[in-house]
Amino acid sequence: MEKRRIDDCEPGPVPSPRPVDRFGFVKQEHGSPYEGVIKSREERRVRKWRKMIGVGGSDWKHYVRRKPHVVKRRIRKGIPDCLRGLVWQLISGSRDLLLMNPGVYEQLLIYETSTSELDIIRDISRTFPSHVFFQQRHGPGQRSLYNVLKAYSVYDRDVGYVQGMGFLAGLLLLYMSEEDAFWLMVALLKGAVHAPMEGLYQVGLPLVQQYLFQFDHLVKEHLPKLGEHFTKEMINPSMYASQWFITVFSYSFPFHLALRIWDVFLFEGVKIVFKVGLALLTYCHDDLIKLPFEKLIHALRNFPEDAMDPDKLLPVAYSIKVSKRLEELKSLYEKQNKKVVQSAETNGKVKQQDMQED
């Protein structure tokens, strides 16, 4: 049977032009009230950022060493959109990976085959379907997305391809080339700067399970009344927060908010996902605590628009301290998990002995 490649398919018709927002998404009937504010703010910051990073990022490492607190503060305020792709590569460590591995991406793409190719093709149209770059069937956007995901599935065969990875790759492709997006995925999943995140996509989603365990404890500690209400209604984080971690808020959150979260995520690590999650629950606490199970599930998957304003939500998130507790909870999770594994192994040996005796 002849192997299918997305490159072999004829591009579908170009979708009819519709009004799009500043990020390239088809506009809803009501525009975002934050667009004008974001644009004017960005214009004031671009000059500072250009001076900080230098031509092509030449001054970046020197500036970070000299003034790390200034860099952190400016990133938290939001990276100018015109510089976002370059800065993301600098803060993630992916630019260094690219320079150390010339020609590797092309080799993975052209000379290697992946067992995930049909799965990737099947899921392509589900990734950012309302963005003009990805709307044309087999068009340039879908082709680039396929290429990056296929290359990564070959590069890391233990992970291969999982559906949520498309949103990571898609987001990156809106700000950089295929090869740059590929190496940024490598930097994230293999841990170039922060802890590796490949466990988000490995069999059994082990890192997702750990993050949900940590988040559950944090909710009960930071928001005890809400945590008690969740327990009473039998709500646990796997029912509403899995996608937060698997796609780092890129799946269903407003794009302008997702970008601001990604700015901080790439610089400070995954703790921002926990902070934003807690900030959302804090912001909506008084409403959530009154709701029964079905309405609660709906509310946790559909937060109100005012809760999604980055200038309201993110300062709350930044004020929440979780780093030390996350480490403690990670140790607790690993200890409990080890006991479960040891118990399962012991039970397995006992059963085996019983069978031999029979």
Coordinates of C-alpha atoms in Angstrom, one line a residue:
M1 CA 0.0 0.0 0.0
E2 CA 1.4 3.4 -1.0
K3 CA 2.4 5.6 1.9
R4 CA 0.3 8.8 2.2
R5 CA 2.1 12.1 2.5
I6 CA 0.5 15.4 3.1
D7 CA 2.8 16.9 0.5
D8 CA 1.4 14.6 -2.2
C9 CA -2.1 16.0 -1.8
E10 CA -3.5 18.9 -3.8
P11 CA -4.2 22.0 -1.7
G12 CA -7.9 22.5 -1.0
P13 CA -9.8 25.7 -1.9
V14 CA -8.7 28.8 -0.1
P15 CA -11.4 29.7 2.5
S16 CA -13.4 32.8 1.6
P17 CA -11.9 35.9 3.2
R18 CA -13.5 36.9 6.5
P19 CA -12.4 39.6 9.0
V20 CA -9.5 38.4 11.2
D21 CA -8.1 39.8 14.5
R22 CA -4.5 41.0 14.9
F23 CA -3.3 37.4 15.5
G24 CA -5.0 35.9 12.3
F25 CA -8.0 34.3 13.9
V26 CA -11.4 34.7 12.3
K27 CA -13.2 37.4 14.2
Q28 CA -16.3 36.6 16.2
E29 CA -19.2 39.0 16.0
H30 CA -17.9 41.0 18.9
G31 CA -14.2 42.0 18.9
S32 CA -11.9 41.7 21.8
P33 CA -12.0 44.8 24.0
Y34 CA -8.3 44.4 24.8
E35 CA -6.9 44.7 21.3
G36 CA -6.4 48.5 21.3
V37 CA -4.9 48.5 24.7
I38 CA -2.4 45.7 23.8
K39 CA -1.4 47.5 20.6
S40 CA -0.7 50.8 22.2
R41 CA 1.2 49.2 25.1
E42 CA 3.3 47.2 22.7
E43 CA 4.4 50.2 20.7
R44 CA 5.9 51.7 23.8
R45 CA 7.8 48.6 24.7
V46 CA 9.3 47.6 21.3
R47 CA 12.2 50.1 21.5
K48 CA 13.2 49.0 25.0
W49 CA 13.1 45.3 23.9
R50 CA 15.1 45.9 20.7
K51 CA 17.8 47.6 22.8
M52 CA 17.7 44.8 25.3
I53 CA 18.1 41.9 22.9
G54 CA 20.4 43.5 20.3
V55 CA 20.5 42.6 16.6
G56 CA 19.3 39.0 16.1
G57 CA 19.5 38.5 19.9
S58 CA 23.2 39.2 20.0
D59 CA 23.0 41.1 23.4
W60 CA 20.4 38.8 25.1
K61 CA 22.6 36.5 27.2
H62 CA 24.7 39.5 28.4
Y63 CA 21.6 41.5 29.4
V64 CA 20.0 38.5 31.2
R65 CA 23.2 38.0 33.3
R66 CA 23.4 41.7 34.2
K67 CA 19.7 42.5 34.8
P68 CA 17.7 39.3 35.4
H69 CA 15.0 41.1 37.4
V70 CA 14.4 43.6 34.6
V71 CA 14.1 40.8 32.1
K72 CA 11.6 38.9 34.3
R73 CA 9.5 42.0 34.9
R74 CA 9.4 42.9 31.2
I75 CA 8.5 39.3 30.2
R76 CA 5.7 39.3 32.7
K77 CA 4.3 42.5 31.2
G78 CA 4.3 40.8 27.8
I79 CA 6.8 40.4 25.0
P80 CA 6.1 42.7 22.0
D81 CA 4.4 40.6 19.3
C82 CA 6.8 41.5 16.6
L83 CA 9.7 40.2 18.6
R84 CA 7.9 37.2 20.3
G85 CA 9.2 34.5 18.0
L86 CA 12.9 35.5 18.4
V87 CA 12.6 36.0 22.2
W88 CA 10.8 32.7 22.7
Q89 CA 13.8 31.0 20.9
L90 CA 16.3 32.8 23.1
I91 CA 14.6 32.2 26.5
S92 CA 13.8 28.5 25.7
G93 CA 17.3 27.5 24.7
S94 CA 16.1 26.3 21.3
R95 CA 18.3 28.8 19.3
D96 CA 21.4 27.0 20.7
L97 CA 20.0 23.6 19.9
L98 CA 19.3 24.7 16.3
L99 CA 22.9 26.0 15.9
M100 CA 24.4 22.8 17.4
N101 CA 22.4 20.5 15.0
P102 CA 22.6 21.9 11.4
G103 CA 20.7 19.8 8.9
V104 CA 19.1 17.5 11.4
Y105 CA 15.6 18.7 10.9
E106 CA 15.8 18.3 7.1
Q107 CA 17.2 14.8 7.5
L108 CA 14.4 13.8 9.9
L109 CA 11.8 15.2 7.5
I110 CA 13.1 13.8 4.2
Y111 CA 14.9 10.6 5.0
E112 CA 13.0 9.1 7.9
T113 CA 9.5 7.6 8.2
S114 CA 7.1 7.8 11.1
T115 CA 4.5 5.3 12.3
S116 CA 2.4 8.3 13.3
E117 CA 2.0 9.9 9.9
L118 CA -1.7 8.9 9.4
D119 CA -2.6 10.0 12.9
I120 CA -1.0 13.4 12.3
I121 CA -2.8 13.9 9.0
R122 CA -6.1 13.0 10.6
D123 CA -5.7 15.6 13.4
I124 CA -4.2 18.4 11.3
S125 CA -7.6 20.1 10.6
R126 CA -8.5 20.1 14.3
T127 CA -5.6 22.4 15.3
F128 CA -6.5 26.1 15.4
P129 CA -9.3 25.6 12.8
S130 CA -10.3 29.3 13.1
H131 CA -6.9 30.6 12.2
V132 CA -6.3 31.6 8.6
F133 CA -2.9 30.0 8.4
F134 CA -4.3 26.5 9.1
Q135 CA -7.7 26.8 7.4
Q136 CA -6.8 25.7 3.9
R137 CA -6.9 22.0 3.5
H138 CA -3.3 20.8 2.7
G139 CA -2.3 24.5 2.5
P140 CA 1.0 25.9 3.7
G141 CA 0.0 26.0 7.3
Q142 CA -1.3 22.5 7.5
R143 CA 1.8 21.3 5.6
S144 CA 4.1 23.0 8.0
L145 CA 2.3 21.6 11.0
Y146 CA 2.5 18.1 9.6
N147 CA 6.2 18.5 8.9
V148 CA 7.0 19.6 12.5
L149 CA 4.9 16.9 14.1
K150 CA 6.3 14.2 11.8
A151 CA 9.9 15.2 12.4
Y152 CA 9.4 15.2 16.2
S153 CA 7.7 11.8 16.1
V154 CA 10.8 10.5 14.4
Y155 CA 13.3 12.4 16.6
D156 CA 11.7 11.0 19.8
R157 CA 10.1 7.7 19.0
D158 CA 9.4 7.0 22.7
V159 CA 6.9 9.9 22.6
G160 CA 6.0 9.7 18.9
Y161 CA 2.9 11.8 18.4
V162 CA 0.0 12.6 20.7
Q163 CA -2.9 14.8 19.7
G164 CA -2.3 17.7 22.1
M165 CA 1.2 18.2 20.6
G166 CA -0.5 19.8 17.6
F167 CA -1.5 22.9 19.6
L168 CA 2.1 23.4 20.8
A169 CA 3.5 23.1 17.3
G170 CA 0.7 25.2 15.8
L171 CA 1.2 28.0 18.3
L172 CA 5.0 28.1 17.6
L173 CA 4.5 28.1 13.8
L174 CA 2.6 31.3 14.0
Y175 CA 5.8 33.0 15.3
M176 CA 8.7 31.1 13.6
S177 CA 9.8 28.8 10.8
E178 CA 9.3 25.0 10.8
E179 CA 12.8 24.3 11.9
D180 CA 12.7 26.8 14.7
A181 CA 9.4 25.5 15.9
F182 CA 10.8 21.9 15.9
W183 CA 13.8 22.8 18.0
L184 CA 11.6 24.7 20.4
M185 CA 9.5 21.6 20.9
V186 CA 12.7 19.7 21.5
A187 CA 13.9 22.3 24.0
L188 CA 10.6 22.0 25.9
L189 CA 10.1 18.3 25.9
K190 CA 13.7 17.4 26.5
G191 CA 14.4 20.1 29.1
A192 CA 16.9 22.5 27.6
V193 CA 16.3 25.1 30.3
H194 CA 13.6 23.8 32.6
A195 CA 12.5 20.2 33.7
P196 CA 11.7 17.9 30.7
M197 CA 8.0 17.8 29.7
E198 CA 8.0 14.7 27.5
G199 CA 6.0 13.0 30.3
L200 CA 3.0 15.0 29.2
Y201 CA 2.8 12.8 26.1
Q202 CA 4.3 9.5 27.0
V203 CA 2.1 6.4 27.5
G204 CA -0.1 6.9 30.5
L205 CA 0.6 10.6 30.6
P206 CA 2.7 10.3 33.7
L207 CA 3.6 13.9 34.1
V208 CA -0.1 15.0 33.6
Q209 CA -1.0 12.6 36.5
Q210 CA 1.7 14.2 38.7
Y211 CA 0.6 17.8 37.8
L212 CA -3.0 17.0 38.5
F213 CA -2.0 15.5 41.9
Q214 CA -0.1 18.7 42.8
F215 CA -2.8 21.0 41.6
D216 CA -5.5 19.1 43.6
H217 CA -3.5 19.7 46.8
L218 CA -2.8 23.3 45.9
V219 CA -6.5 24.0 45.4
K220 CA -7.3 22.5 48.8
E221 CA -4.6 24.5 50.5
H222 CA -5.1 27.9 48.8
L223 CA -8.9 27.7 48.4
P224 CA -10.0 25.4 51.3
K225 CA -13.8 26.2 51.0
L226 CA -13.7 25.7 47.2
G227 CA -11.7 22.5 47.7
E228 CA -14.2 21.2 50.1
H229 CA -17.0 22.0 47.7
F230 CA -15.2 20.2 44.9
T231 CA -14.8 17.1 47.2
K232 CA -18.5 17.3 48.0
E233 CA -19.5 17.5 44.3
M234 CA -16.9 14.8 43.4
I235 CA -15.0 17.2 41.2
N236 CA -11.3 16.5 40.6
P237 CA -8.7 18.4 38.4
S238 CA -8.7 15.7 35.7
M239 CA -12.2 16.8 34.8
Y240 CA -11.2 20.3 33.9
A241 CA -7.5 21.0 34.1
S242 CA -5.8 18.3 32.0
Q243 CA -5.8 20.4 28.8
W244 CA -4.3 23.3 30.8
F245 CA -1.1 21.3 31.2
I246 CA -1.1 19.2 28.0
T247 CA -1.4 22.3 25.8
V248 CA -0.3 25.0 28.2
F249 CA -3.6 26.9 27.8
S250 CA -3.3 27.1 24.0
Y251 CA -6.3 24.8 23.4
S252 CA -9.4 26.7 24.5
F253 CA -8.2 30.0 26.1
P254 CA -8.3 33.4 24.3
F255 CA -5.2 33.7 22.2
H256 CA -4.1 37.0 23.7
L257 CA -4.1 35.4 27.2
A258 CA -2.4 32.2 26.0
L259 CA 0.5 34.3 24.5
R260 CA 1.1 36.2 27.7
I261 CA 1.1 32.9 29.6
W262 CA 3.5 31.4 27.1
D263 CA 5.9 34.4 27.5
V264 CA 6.2 33.6 31.2
F265 CA 6.1 29.8 30.8
L266 CA 9.1 29.7 28.5
F267 CA 11.1 31.9 30.9
E268 CA 10.0 30.7 34.3
G269 CA 8.7 27.1 33.7
V270 CA 5.5 25.2 34.3
K271 CA 4.8 26.8 37.7
I272 CA 2.9 29.5 35.8
V273 CA 0.3 27.0 34.7
F274 CA -0.4 26.2 38.3
K275 CA -0.5 29.9 39.2
V276 CA -2.9 30.8 36.4
G277 CA -5.1 27.8 37.3
L278 CA -5.3 28.9 40.9
A279 CA -5.8 32.6 39.9
L280 CA -8.8 31.6 37.7
L281 CA -10.4 29.6 40.6
T282 CA -9.7 32.5 42.9
Y283 CA -11.3 35.0 40.5
C284 CA -14.4 32.9 40.1
H285 CA -14.5 31.5 43.7
D286 CA -17.7 33.1 44.9
D287 CA -19.7 31.8 41.8
L288 CA -18.1 28.4 41.7
I289 CA -18.8 27.6 45.3
K290 CA -22.6 27.9 44.8
L291 CA -22.8 25.5 41.8
P292 CA -23.9 21.9 41.7
F293 CA -21.9 19.2 39.8
E294 CA -23.2 19.7 36.2
K295 CA -23.1 23.5 36.3
L296 CA -19.8 23.4 38.0
I297 CA -18.2 21.3 35.3
H298 CA -19.6 23.7 32.6
A299 CA -18.3 26.7 34.5
L300 CA -14.8 25.2 34.9
R301 CA -14.6 24.6 31.2
N302 CA -16.1 28.0 30.2
F303 CA -14.7 30.8 32.3
P304 CA -16.3 34.3 31.9
E305 CA -14.7 36.8 29.6
D306 CA -13.7 39.2 32.4
A307 CA -11.7 36.4 34.1
M308 CA -9.7 36.1 30.9
D309 CA -8.4 39.6 30.9
P310 CA -4.6 39.1 31.3
D311 CA -4.2 42.5 33.1
K312 CA -6.6 41.3 35.8
L313 CA -5.7 37.6 35.9
L314 CA -2.0 37.6 35.6
P315 CA -1.2 39.9 38.6
V316 CA -3.2 37.6 40.8
A317 CA -1.3 34.6 39.4
Y318 CA 2.1 36.3 40.0
S319 CA 1.2 36.9 43.6
I320 CA 0.7 33.2 44.3
K321 CA 3.8 31.4 45.6
V322 CA 4.0 27.7 44.7
S323 CA 7.6 26.8 43.9
K324 CA 8.6 25.3 47.2
R325 CA 5.2 23.5 47.7
L326 CA 5.4 22.0 44.2
E327 CA 8.7 20.4 45.0
E328 CA 7.3 19.0 48.2
L329 CA 4.2 17.7 46.5
K330 CA 6.3 16.1 43.7
S331 CA 8.3 14.2 46.4
L332 CA 5.0 13.1 48.0
Y333 CA 3.6 12.0 44.7
E334 CA 6.7 10.0 43.8
K335 CA 6.7 8.4 47.3
Q336 CA 3.1 7.4 47.0
N337 CA 3.5 6.2 43.4
K338 CA 6.5 4.0 44.4
K339 CA 4.4 2.4 47.2
V340 CA 1.6 1.6 44.6
V341 CA 4.1 0.1 42.2
Q342 CA 5.8 -2.0 45.0
S343 CA 2.4 -3.1 46.2
A344 CA 1.4 -4.2 42.7
E345 CA 4.6 -6.1 42.2
T346 CA 4.2 -7.8 45.6
N347 CA 0.6 -8.8 44.7
G348 CA 1.8 -10.1 41.3
K349 CA 4.5 -12.3 43.0
V350 CA 1.9 -13.7 45.5
K351 CA -0.5 -14.5 42.7
Q352 CA 2.3 -16.2 40.7
Q353 CA 3.3 -18.3 43.8
D354 CA -0.4 -19.3 44.3
M355 CA -0.6 -20.4 40.7
Q356 CA 2.5 -22.5 41.0
E357 CA 1.2 -24.1 44.2
D358 CA -2.1 -25.0 42.5

